[in-house]
Amino acid sequence: MKKIILLGYMGCGKSTIAQKLSGMISVPYVDLDEYIEKKEKMSIKQIFENHGEIHFRKLEHTYFLELLNNPDENIIGLGGGTPCYANNHELLIGDGVASIYLKASIDTLFNRLVSNKSKRPLIADKSEEEMKEFIAKHLFDRSFYYNHAQYKVNVDDKSIEETVNDILNLLA
Ligand SMILES: Nc1ncnc2c1ncn2[C@@H]1O[C@H](COP(=O)(O)OP(=O)(O)O)[C@@H](O)[C@H]1O
Ligand SMILES: O=C(O)C1=C[C@@H](OP(=O)(O)O)[C@@H](O)[C@H](O)C1
Ligand SMILES: [Mg+2]
């Protein structure tokens, strides 16, 4: 498999799992957010603040295509919104691509994001109460796109190792 793509809502574990899976199967990983930050020499937060979300979505699409068109074998951890803009969901299916939706409940996402929101512009300024409501609505809107993935792995109550094992089993 040339490209293993991990997708799902903010906090589902895309970046963490991509890195761990990479170590397990000795396939390099690229985190799309980190790739954008390196290419643009700016943090995601700065891109949102200085240029706005629409500009970020354009960059996200351009760099996602760039990674897909690179012939190397790798694991790509997307940003939470990547499949939901610019018809990126259509790129989740194709020759040499395995796309995996890391599916998490609202409670799991909330618990992981509550202490981890400062680098995520969409939730950085929200109170705990606002966040729960936001995640619930936003996840509902985005699920349509996430469900275009070829595979789905439930991550609730699983350790990083358990999720990686589930991925290895479905790719075997
Ligand atoms: N079982 C787990 N699997 C993945 N991430 C976990 C798990 N338990 C806690 N986390 C934490 O959840 C947070 C969000 O993970 P991250 O990989 O940044 O998600 P994403 O890239 O999908 O937004 C991280 O701080 C990570 O350490
Ligand atoms: O869900 C989103 O729209 C976003 C998710 C973030 O990535 P993570 O899902 O890795 O937090 C990052 O791309 C940006 O803050 C926007
Ligand atoms: Mg991430």
Coordinates of C-alpha atoms and ligand atoms in Angstrom, one line a residue:
M1 CA 0.0 0.0 0.0
K2 CA 1.5 3.3 -1.1
K3 CA -0.5 5.7 1.1
I4 CA -2.2 5.0 4.4
I5 CA -4.4 8.0 5.3
L6 CA -5.7 8.6 8.8
L7 CA -8.7 10.9 9.1
G8 CA -11.3 12.0 11.7
Y9 CA -12.3 14.8 14.0
M10 CA -9.8 16.9 16.0
G11 CA -8.5 14.9 18.9
C12 CA -9.4 11.4 17.5
G13 CA -5.6 10.7 17.5
K14 CA -4.5 11.1 13.8
S15 CA -1.2 12.6 14.6
T16 CA -0.4 10.3 17.5
I17 CA -1.5 7.1 15.7
A18 CA 0.3 8.0 12.5
Q19 CA 3.6 8.4 14.4
K20 CA 3.1 5.2 16.4
L21 CA 2.0 3.2 13.3
S22 CA 5.0 4.5 11.4
G23 CA 7.4 3.1 14.0
M24 CA 5.6 -0.3 14.0
I25 CA 5.7 -0.9 10.3
S26 CA 8.8 1.2 9.4
V27 CA 6.9 3.3 6.9
P28 CA 7.5 7.1 7.2
Y29 CA 4.7 9.3 8.3
V30 CA 3.8 12.9 7.4
D31 CA 1.4 14.9 9.5
L32 CA -0.4 17.3 7.0
D33 CA -0.6 20.1 9.6
E34 CA 3.2 19.9 10.3
Y35 CA 3.9 19.7 6.6
I36 CA 1.9 22.9 6.0
E37 CA 3.6 24.6 8.9
K38 CA 7.0 23.7 7.5
K39 CA 6.2 24.7 3.9
E40 CA 4.6 28.0 5.0
K41 CA 7.1 28.7 7.8
M42 CA 4.1 29.6 10.0
S43 CA 2.0 27.8 12.7
I44 CA -1.5 26.7 11.9
K45 CA -2.7 29.3 14.4
Q46 CA -0.7 32.1 12.6
I47 CA -2.1 31.0 9.2
F48 CA -5.7 31.3 10.6
E49 CA -5.0 34.6 12.3
N50 CA -3.0 36.3 9.5
H51 CA -4.8 34.9 6.4
G52 CA -8.1 33.3 7.5
E53 CA -9.6 29.9 7.3
I54 CA -10.3 30.0 3.6
H55 CA -6.7 30.5 2.8
F56 CA -5.8 27.6 5.2
R57 CA -8.2 25.3 3.4
K58 CA -6.6 26.2 0.0
L59 CA -3.1 25.4 1.4
E60 CA -4.5 22.2 3.0
H61 CA -5.8 21.0 -0.4
T62 CA -2.7 22.0 -2.3
Y63 CA -0.4 20.2 0.1
F64 CA -2.6 17.1 0.5
L65 CA -2.5 16.7 -3.3
E66 CA 1.3 17.2 -3.2
L67 CA 1.7 14.4 -0.7
L68 CA -0.6 12.1 -2.7
N69 CA 1.3 12.7 -5.9
N70 CA 4.6 11.9 -4.3
P71 CA 5.3 8.3 -5.2
D72 CA 6.9 7.3 -1.8
E73 CA 5.2 4.9 0.5
N74 CA 3.9 6.8 3.6
I75 CA 1.4 7.3 6.3
I76 CA -0.5 10.6 6.1
G77 CA -2.2 12.0 9.2
L78 CA -4.8 14.6 7.9
G79 CA -6.1 17.6 9.7
G80 CA -9.7 17.2 11.1
G81 CA -11.2 19.3 8.4
T82 CA -9.2 18.0 5.4
P83 CA -11.9 15.6 4.0
C84 CA -14.6 18.2 4.4
Y85 CA -13.3 20.9 1.9
A86 CA -12.3 21.2 -1.7
N87 CA -13.7 17.7 -2.6
N88 CA -10.8 16.2 -0.7
H89 CA -13.1 13.3 0.3
E90 CA -12.9 12.1 -3.3
L91 CA -9.2 11.6 -2.8
L92 CA -9.7 9.1 0.0
I93 CA -10.6 6.3 -2.5
G94 CA -8.2 5.3 -5.2
D95 CA -5.4 2.9 -6.3
G96 CA -2.7 2.5 -3.7
V97 CA -4.7 4.4 -1.0
A98 CA -6.0 3.0 2.2
S99 CA -8.1 5.6 4.1
I100 CA -9.0 5.0 7.7
Y101 CA -11.5 7.0 9.8
L102 CA -10.5 7.0 13.4
K103 CA -14.0 7.2 14.9
A104 CA -14.4 8.7 18.4
S105 CA -17.5 9.7 20.5
I106 CA -18.2 13.2 21.5
D107 CA -17.1 12.4 25.1
T108 CA -13.8 11.0 24.0
L109 CA -13.1 14.0 21.8
F110 CA -14.1 16.4 24.5
N111 CA -11.9 14.8 27.1
R112 CA -8.9 14.8 24.8
L113 CA -9.4 18.3 23.5
V114 CA -10.3 20.1 26.7
S115 CA -6.7 20.4 27.8
N116 CA -5.4 20.5 24.2
K117 CA -7.2 23.3 22.4
S118 CA -4.7 26.2 22.3
K119 CA -3.2 25.2 18.9
R120 CA -6.6 24.5 17.4
P121 CA -8.0 27.8 16.2
L122 CA -11.6 26.5 15.8
I123 CA -11.9 25.7 19.5
A124 CA -9.2 27.7 21.2
D125 CA -11.5 30.4 22.5
K126 CA -14.4 28.3 23.5
S127 CA -15.5 27.6 27.1
E128 CA -15.9 23.9 28.2
E129 CA -19.7 24.2 27.8
E130 CA -19.5 25.8 24.3
M131 CA -16.9 23.2 23.3
K132 CA -19.2 20.2 24.0
E133 CA -22.0 21.7 22.0
F134 CA -19.7 22.7 19.2
I135 CA -18.1 19.3 18.9
A136 CA -21.5 17.6 18.8
K137 CA -22.8 19.7 16.0
H138 CA -19.6 19.9 14.1
L139 CA -19.0 16.1 14.2
F140 CA -22.5 15.6 12.9
D141 CA -21.9 17.9 10.0
R142 CA -18.5 16.3 9.2
S143 CA -19.5 12.7 9.5
F144 CA -20.8 12.6 6.0
Y145 CA -17.2 13.3 4.7
Y146 CA -15.5 11.0 7.2
N147 CA -17.7 8.2 6.2
H148 CA -16.1 8.2 2.7
A149 CA -13.1 6.5 4.2
Q150 CA -12.5 2.9 3.1
Y151 CA -12.1 1.7 6.7
K152 CA -13.4 2.7 10.1
V153 CA -11.7 2.0 13.4
N154 CA -13.4 2.9 16.7
V155 CA -11.0 4.5 19.1
D156 CA -13.1 4.9 22.2
D157 CA -11.5 3.5 25.3
K158 CA -8.6 2.1 23.4
S159 CA -4.9 2.7 24.1
I160 CA -2.7 4.0 21.3
E161 CA -1.3 0.4 21.0
E162 CA -4.8 -1.1 20.7
T163 CA -5.8 1.3 17.9
V164 CA -2.5 0.6 16.0
N165 CA -3.2 -3.1 16.3
D166 CA -6.7 -2.7 15.0
I167 CA -5.3 -0.8 12.0
L168 CA -2.6 -3.5 11.4
N169 CA -5.3 -6.2 11.5
L170 CA -7.5 -4.5 8.9
L171 CA -4.6 -3.9 6.6
A172 CA -3.3 -7.4 6.9
Ligands
LIG1 N1 -5.6 6.2 23.1 C1 -5.2 7.3 22.5 N2 -5.0 7.4 21.2 C2 -4.7 8.5 20.6 N3 -4.5 9.7 21.3 C3 -4.6 9.7 22.6 C4 -5.0 8.5 23.3 N4 -5.2 8.9 24.6 C5 -4.8 10.1 24.7 N5 -4.5 10.7 23.5 C6 -4.2 12.1 23.3 O1 -5.2 12.8 22.6 C7 -4.6 14.0 22.1 C8 -5.1 14.3 20.7 O2 -4.3 13.5 19.8 P1 -3.8 14.0 18.4 O3 -3.0 12.9 17.9 O4 -3.2 15.3 18.4 O5 -5.2 14.0 17.5 P2 -5.5 14.6 16.1 O6 -4.2 14.7 15.3 O7 -6.5 13.7 15.6 O8 -6.1 16.0 16.4 C9 -3.1 13.9 22.2 O9 -2.7 14.7 23.3 C10 -2.9 12.4 22.6 O10 -1.8 12.2 23.4
LIG2 O1 -10.8 20.2 12.2 C1 -10.2 21.2 11.7 O2 -10.8 21.9 10.8 C2 -8.8 21.4 12.0 C3 -8.0 20.5 12.6 C4 -6.6 20.6 12.9 O3 -5.9 19.4 12.9 P1 -6.2 18.2 14.0 O4 -7.4 17.5 13.6 O5 -4.9 17.4 13.9 O6 -6.3 18.9 15.3 C5 -6.0 21.6 12.0 O7 -5.8 21.1 10.7 C6 -6.7 22.9 12.0 O8 -6.7 23.5 13.3 C7 -8.2 22.7 11.5
MG3 MG -3.3 16.3 14.3

